[in-house]
Short mmCIF file of C-alpha atoms in Angstrom, two decimals:
data_model
loop_
_atom_site.label_atom_id
_atom_site.label_comp_id
_atom_site.label_asym_id
_atom_site.label_seq_id
_atom_site.Cartn_x
_atom_site.Cartn_y
_atom_site.Cartn_z
CA MET Q 15 183.87 175.06 56.33
CA LYS Q 16 186.51 173.14 58.30
CA LEU Q 17 188.41 172.83 55.03
CA LEU Q 18 188.43 176.60 54.71
CA ASN Q 19 189.80 176.92 58.23
CA ARG Q 20 192.76 174.82 57.13
CA LEU Q 21 193.21 176.79 53.92
CA PHE Q 22 193.37 180.06 55.79
CA GLY Q 23 195.25 178.82 58.86
CA ARG Q 24 192.28 179.60 61.11
CA ARG Q 25 191.52 177.66 64.27
CA PRO Q 26 187.85 177.14 65.20
CA SER Q 27 188.43 179.10 68.41
CA GLU Q 28 189.25 182.16 66.31
CA GLN Q 29 185.87 182.19 64.62
CA ARG Q 30 183.47 184.93 65.60
CA SER Q 31 179.75 184.28 65.39
CA THR Q 32 177.11 186.81 64.43
CA THR Q 33 173.38 186.69 64.85
CA GLU Q 34 171.31 185.84 61.79
CA ALA Q 35 169.93 189.37 61.75
CA GLU Q 36 173.42 190.83 61.63
CA ALA Q 37 174.56 188.31 59.04
CA THR Q 38 171.75 189.06 56.59
CA ARG Q 39 171.68 192.84 56.95
CA PRO Q 40 171.64 193.93 53.31
CA PRO Q 41 174.30 196.08 51.69
CA SER Q 42 173.47 199.76 52.00
CA GLY Q 43 172.69 201.99 49.04
CA ALA Q 44 174.39 205.04 47.63
CA SER Q 45 173.13 207.39 50.31
CA GLN Q 46 175.95 206.29 52.63
CA SER Q 47 179.64 206.70 51.98
CA ARG Q 48 182.36 204.27 53.00
CA GLY Q 49 184.26 207.04 54.70
CA ALA Q 50 181.32 207.88 56.92
CA SER Q 51 180.85 204.29 58.02
CA GLN Q 52 181.75 203.12 61.51
CA THR Q 53 181.50 199.47 60.56
CA THR Q 54 184.06 197.00 61.82
CA ALA Q 55 185.87 194.33 59.81
CA TRP Q 56 183.19 191.85 60.92
CA SER Q 57 180.16 194.00 60.11
CA ALA Q 58 177.61 192.53 57.74
CA ASP Q 59 176.46 196.00 56.73
CA LEU Q 60 178.68 196.50 53.70
CA LEU Q 61 178.45 199.69 51.72
CA PHE Q 62 178.26 199.91 47.95
CA THR Q 63 178.06 202.75 45.48
CA ALA Q 64 175.07 201.25 43.67
CA THR Q 65 171.57 200.85 45.07
CA GLU Q 66 171.44 197.23 43.97
CA PRO Q 67 174.72 195.34 44.49
CA SER Q 68 176.18 193.53 41.49
CA CYS Q 69 176.89 189.80 41.37
CA ASN Q 70 180.51 190.54 42.19
CA ASP Q 71 179.48 192.70 45.16
CA ARG Q 72 177.34 189.86 46.47
CA VAL Q 73 180.12 187.31 46.03
CA ARG Q 74 182.55 189.52 47.92
CA TRP Q 75 179.97 190.08 50.70
CA VAL Q 76 179.62 186.32 51.20
CA ALA Q 77 183.29 185.48 50.67
CA GLU Q 78 184.65 187.91 53.23
CA VAL Q 79 183.31 185.77 56.10
CA ALA Q 80 184.18 182.38 54.53
CA GLY Q 81 186.07 180.23 57.02
CA PHE Q 82 185.52 182.74 59.82
CA ASP Q 83 181.79 182.72 60.59
CA ASP Q 84 179.65 179.79 59.43
CA VAL Q 85 176.35 181.44 60.45
CA ALA Q 86 177.05 184.66 58.57
CA PHE Q 87 178.41 182.75 55.56
CA GLY Q 88 175.27 180.66 55.14
CA ALA Q 89 172.91 183.54 55.85
CA ARG Q 90 174.64 185.88 53.42
CA ALA Q 91 174.65 183.20 50.71
CA ALA Q 92 170.93 182.58 51.22
CA SER Q 93 170.21 186.31 51.07
CA SER Q 94 172.27 186.66 47.90
CA ALA Q 95 170.50 183.69 46.29
CA ARG Q 96 167.14 185.34 46.97
CA HIS Q 97 168.24 188.65 45.49
CA LEU Q 98 170.12 187.30 42.47
CA GLY Q 99 167.95 184.33 41.56
CA ALA Q 100 168.34 181.76 38.81
CA ALA Q 101 168.70 184.39 36.10
CA ARG Q 102 172.18 185.29 37.38
CA ILE Q 103 173.62 181.76 37.59
CA GLU Q 104 175.79 182.05 34.48
CA GLU Q 105 177.02 185.47 35.55
CA LEU Q 106 178.05 183.98 38.88
CA ALA Q 107 179.78 181.08 37.12
CA GLY Q 108 181.79 183.61 35.15
CA LEU Q 109 183.30 184.85 38.43
CA PHE Q 110 184.91 181.54 39.46
CA HIS Q 111 188.43 182.75 38.66
CA ALA Q 112 188.01 186.47 39.21
CA GLU Q 113 189.93 188.49 41.79
CA HIS Q 114 193.00 186.43 42.58
CA THR Q 115 194.04 189.15 45.05
CA PRO Q 116 191.74 190.31 47.86
CA PRO Q 117 190.69 193.95 48.19
CA ALA Q 118 193.04 196.02 50.33
CA ASP Q 119 190.76 195.90 53.37
CA LEU Q 120 190.74 192.09 53.31
CA THR Q 121 194.42 191.29 52.70
CA SER Q 122 195.12 190.58 56.36
CA ARG Q 123 192.20 188.16 56.51
CA PHE Q 124 193.15 186.28 53.33
CA PRO Q 125 196.96 186.47 53.11
CA GLY Q 126 197.69 183.07 51.59
CA LEU Q 127 198.23 182.42 47.90
CA GLY Q 128 194.86 181.62 46.35
CA ALA Q 129 192.99 182.09 49.64
CA TRP Q 130 190.77 184.92 48.40
CA MET Q 131 189.88 183.21 45.14
CA SER Q 132 189.06 180.01 47.06
CA ALA Q 133 186.83 181.98 49.43
CA ARG Q 134 185.02 183.51 46.47
CA GLN Q 135 184.53 180.10 44.90
CA PHE Q 136 183.10 178.73 48.13
CA ALA Q 137 180.79 181.76 48.23
CA ILE Q 138 179.54 181.25 44.67
CA PHE Q 139 178.83 177.57 45.23
CA GLU Q 140 177.06 178.30 48.50
CA ILE Q 141 174.85 180.74 46.61
CA PHE Q 142 174.21 177.99 44.06
CA PHE Q 143 173.20 175.67 46.89
CA HIS Q 144 170.61 178.17 48.08
CA ILE Q 145 169.35 178.79 44.55
CA GLY Q 146 168.74 175.04 44.41
CA ALA Q 147 167.45 173.04 41.43
CA PRO Q 148 167.92 175.81 38.82
CA ALA Q 149 171.67 175.68 39.53
CA LEU Q 150 171.93 171.96 38.72
CA PRO Q 151 172.98 172.39 35.05
CA ALA Q 152 175.88 174.65 36.05
CA LEU Q 153 176.85 172.34 38.92
CA ARG Q 154 176.80 169.26 36.69
CA ARG Q 155 178.86 171.04 34.05
CA VAL Q 156 181.59 171.79 36.57
CA ALA Q 157 181.41 168.51 38.52
CA PHE Q 158 181.54 166.28 35.47
CA GLY Q 159 183.78 168.43 33.28
CA GLN Q 160 187.53 168.92 33.12
CA TYR Q 161 189.46 169.10 36.37
CA ASP Q 162 189.55 172.49 38.04
CA TRP Q 163 189.72 173.75 41.62
CA THR Q 164 185.96 174.24 41.46
CA GLN Q 165 185.17 170.60 40.65
CA GLY Q 166 185.29 169.60 44.30
CA ASN Q 167 182.99 172.50 45.24
CA ALA Q 168 180.46 171.38 42.65
CA ILE Q 169 180.52 167.77 43.84
CA GLU Q 170 180.03 168.91 47.43
CA VAL Q 171 177.00 171.04 46.56
CA LEU Q 172 175.48 168.29 44.41
CA CYS Q 173 175.71 165.93 47.40
CA ARG Q 174 174.09 168.48 49.69
CA LEU Q 175 171.26 169.18 47.26
CA ALA Q 176 170.69 165.43 46.84
CA ALA Q 177 170.51 165.15 50.62
CA ASP Q 178 167.86 167.89 50.58
CA GLY Q 179 165.80 165.81 48.15
CA VAL Q 180 166.69 167.66 44.94
CA GLU Q 181 166.89 164.98 42.24
CA ARG Q 182 168.49 162.67 44.80
CA THR Q 183 168.38 159.45 42.82
CA ALA Q 184 169.58 161.06 39.59
CA ILE Q 185 172.46 162.90 41.27
CA VAL Q 186 173.64 159.84 43.20
CA GLU Q 187 173.60 157.67 40.08
CA GLU Q 188 175.41 160.32 38.02
CA LEU Q 189 178.08 160.65 40.67
CA LYS Q 190 178.54 156.88 40.77
CA VAL Q 191 179.17 156.93 37.02
CA HIS Q 192 181.57 159.89 37.02
CA LEU Q 193 183.52 159.51 40.29
CA PRO Q 194 185.90 156.79 39.00
CA ASP Q 195 187.17 159.27 36.37
CA ILE Q 196 187.44 162.28 38.69
CA ARG Q 197 190.84 163.24 40.06
CA ASP Q 198 191.68 162.41 43.67
CA GLU Q 199 192.18 166.08 44.51
CA ALA Q 200 188.59 166.95 43.61
CA ILE Q 201 187.21 164.04 45.63
CA GLN Q 202 189.28 165.04 48.67
CA TYR Q 203 188.23 168.68 48.29
CA ALA Q 204 184.56 167.67 48.22
CA LEU Q 205 184.77 165.12 51.04
CA ALA Q 206 186.50 167.25 53.67
CA PRO Q 207 183.52 169.57 54.32
CA LEU Q 208 180.96 166.83 53.61
CA LEU Q 209 182.35 164.59 56.37
CA TYR Q 210 182.07 167.48 58.79
CA GLN Q 211 178.52 168.33 57.71
CA GLN Q 212 177.22 164.75 57.82
CA THR Q 213 177.69 164.58 61.59
CA SER Q 214 174.48 166.61 61.97
CA ASN Q 215 172.74 165.65 58.72
CA ALA Q 216 171.33 162.13 58.49
CA ALA Q 217 170.18 162.59 54.89
CA LEU Q 218 173.68 163.58 53.84
CA ARG Q 219 175.09 160.52 55.63
CA GLU Q 220 172.71 158.39 53.56
CA VAL Q 221 173.86 160.01 50.30
CA LEU Q 222 177.54 159.51 51.17
CA SER Q 223 176.84 155.93 52.18
CA LYS Q 224 175.39 155.23 48.73
CA LEU Q 225 178.39 156.85 47.04
CA ARG Q 226 180.75 154.60 48.97
CA ALA Q 227 179.78 151.90 46.50
CA VAL Q 228 182.41 153.61 44.33
CA PRO Q 229 185.80 152.24 45.50
CA ILE Q 230 187.85 155.43 45.02
CA PHE Q 231 185.26 157.48 46.88
CA SER Q 232 185.09 154.94 49.69
CA ASP Q 233 188.89 154.83 50.02
CA TRP Q 234 189.17 158.59 50.37
CA TYR Q 235 186.16 158.68 52.70
CA GLN Q 236 187.86 156.27 55.06
CA GLU Q 237 191.26 157.94 54.85
CA ILE Q 238 189.92 161.44 55.55
CA GLU Q 239 187.63 160.17 58.31
CA MET Q 240 190.55 158.42 60.00
CA ALA Q 241 192.65 161.59 59.76
CA ARG Q 242 189.82 163.55 61.39
CA SER Q 243 189.52 161.00 64.20
CA GLY Q 244 193.24 160.88 64.97
CA GLY Q 245 193.92 157.65 63.11
CA GLN Q 246 191.07 155.70 64.68
CA SER Q 247 188.64 154.00 62.33
CA THR Q 248 185.05 155.14 62.71
CA GLU Q 249 183.63 152.12 60.91
CA ASN Q 250 181.04 150.10 62.81
#
């Protein structure tokens, strides 16, 4: 999520946290109208015209807090994964490049070129993470396919799932094979949030340590880590 803060020009001090209960409050049904709502820009209680929100509704619900509230982002993604399930994975994948421009009520929050689409992509991949093993075919297809903005997202989520024990050995070995042929931009895009997350995740540190057997991955790991630490090496 630190990478998103840079994409959107947000400083950590500008983030606003919500409680888990607020973050996971489900979208309301058709009995309420948007005009009658007193919700604020940060409210998790989004209103939709359908009783059951669509995939796109869910993606927007998660994406609107991306880079602003880590607790709400994770909780909303987990809630969406539970509601959508594995059956909607391909539908979600079809939304990777949808909505280049944010809705009118979110333009001030995502003013930069590509910021809204990036937020949506982060949201979709976070939902994939919470869906877990059933999302692996879609994640592998993106991570090991042709270069695209989403390749780094897929690599990041594969690493996180491996750290959680989902096909760890297979994922690590596949990444070792494919990383030498993956563009630098995708590796950087994946590593930036992973280096932040590994500080509180020993299993993820172990996965990244194994991947550092790949020279290009290790080089970018060290360069990004040094940039984060103000130019000081963190190697033991």
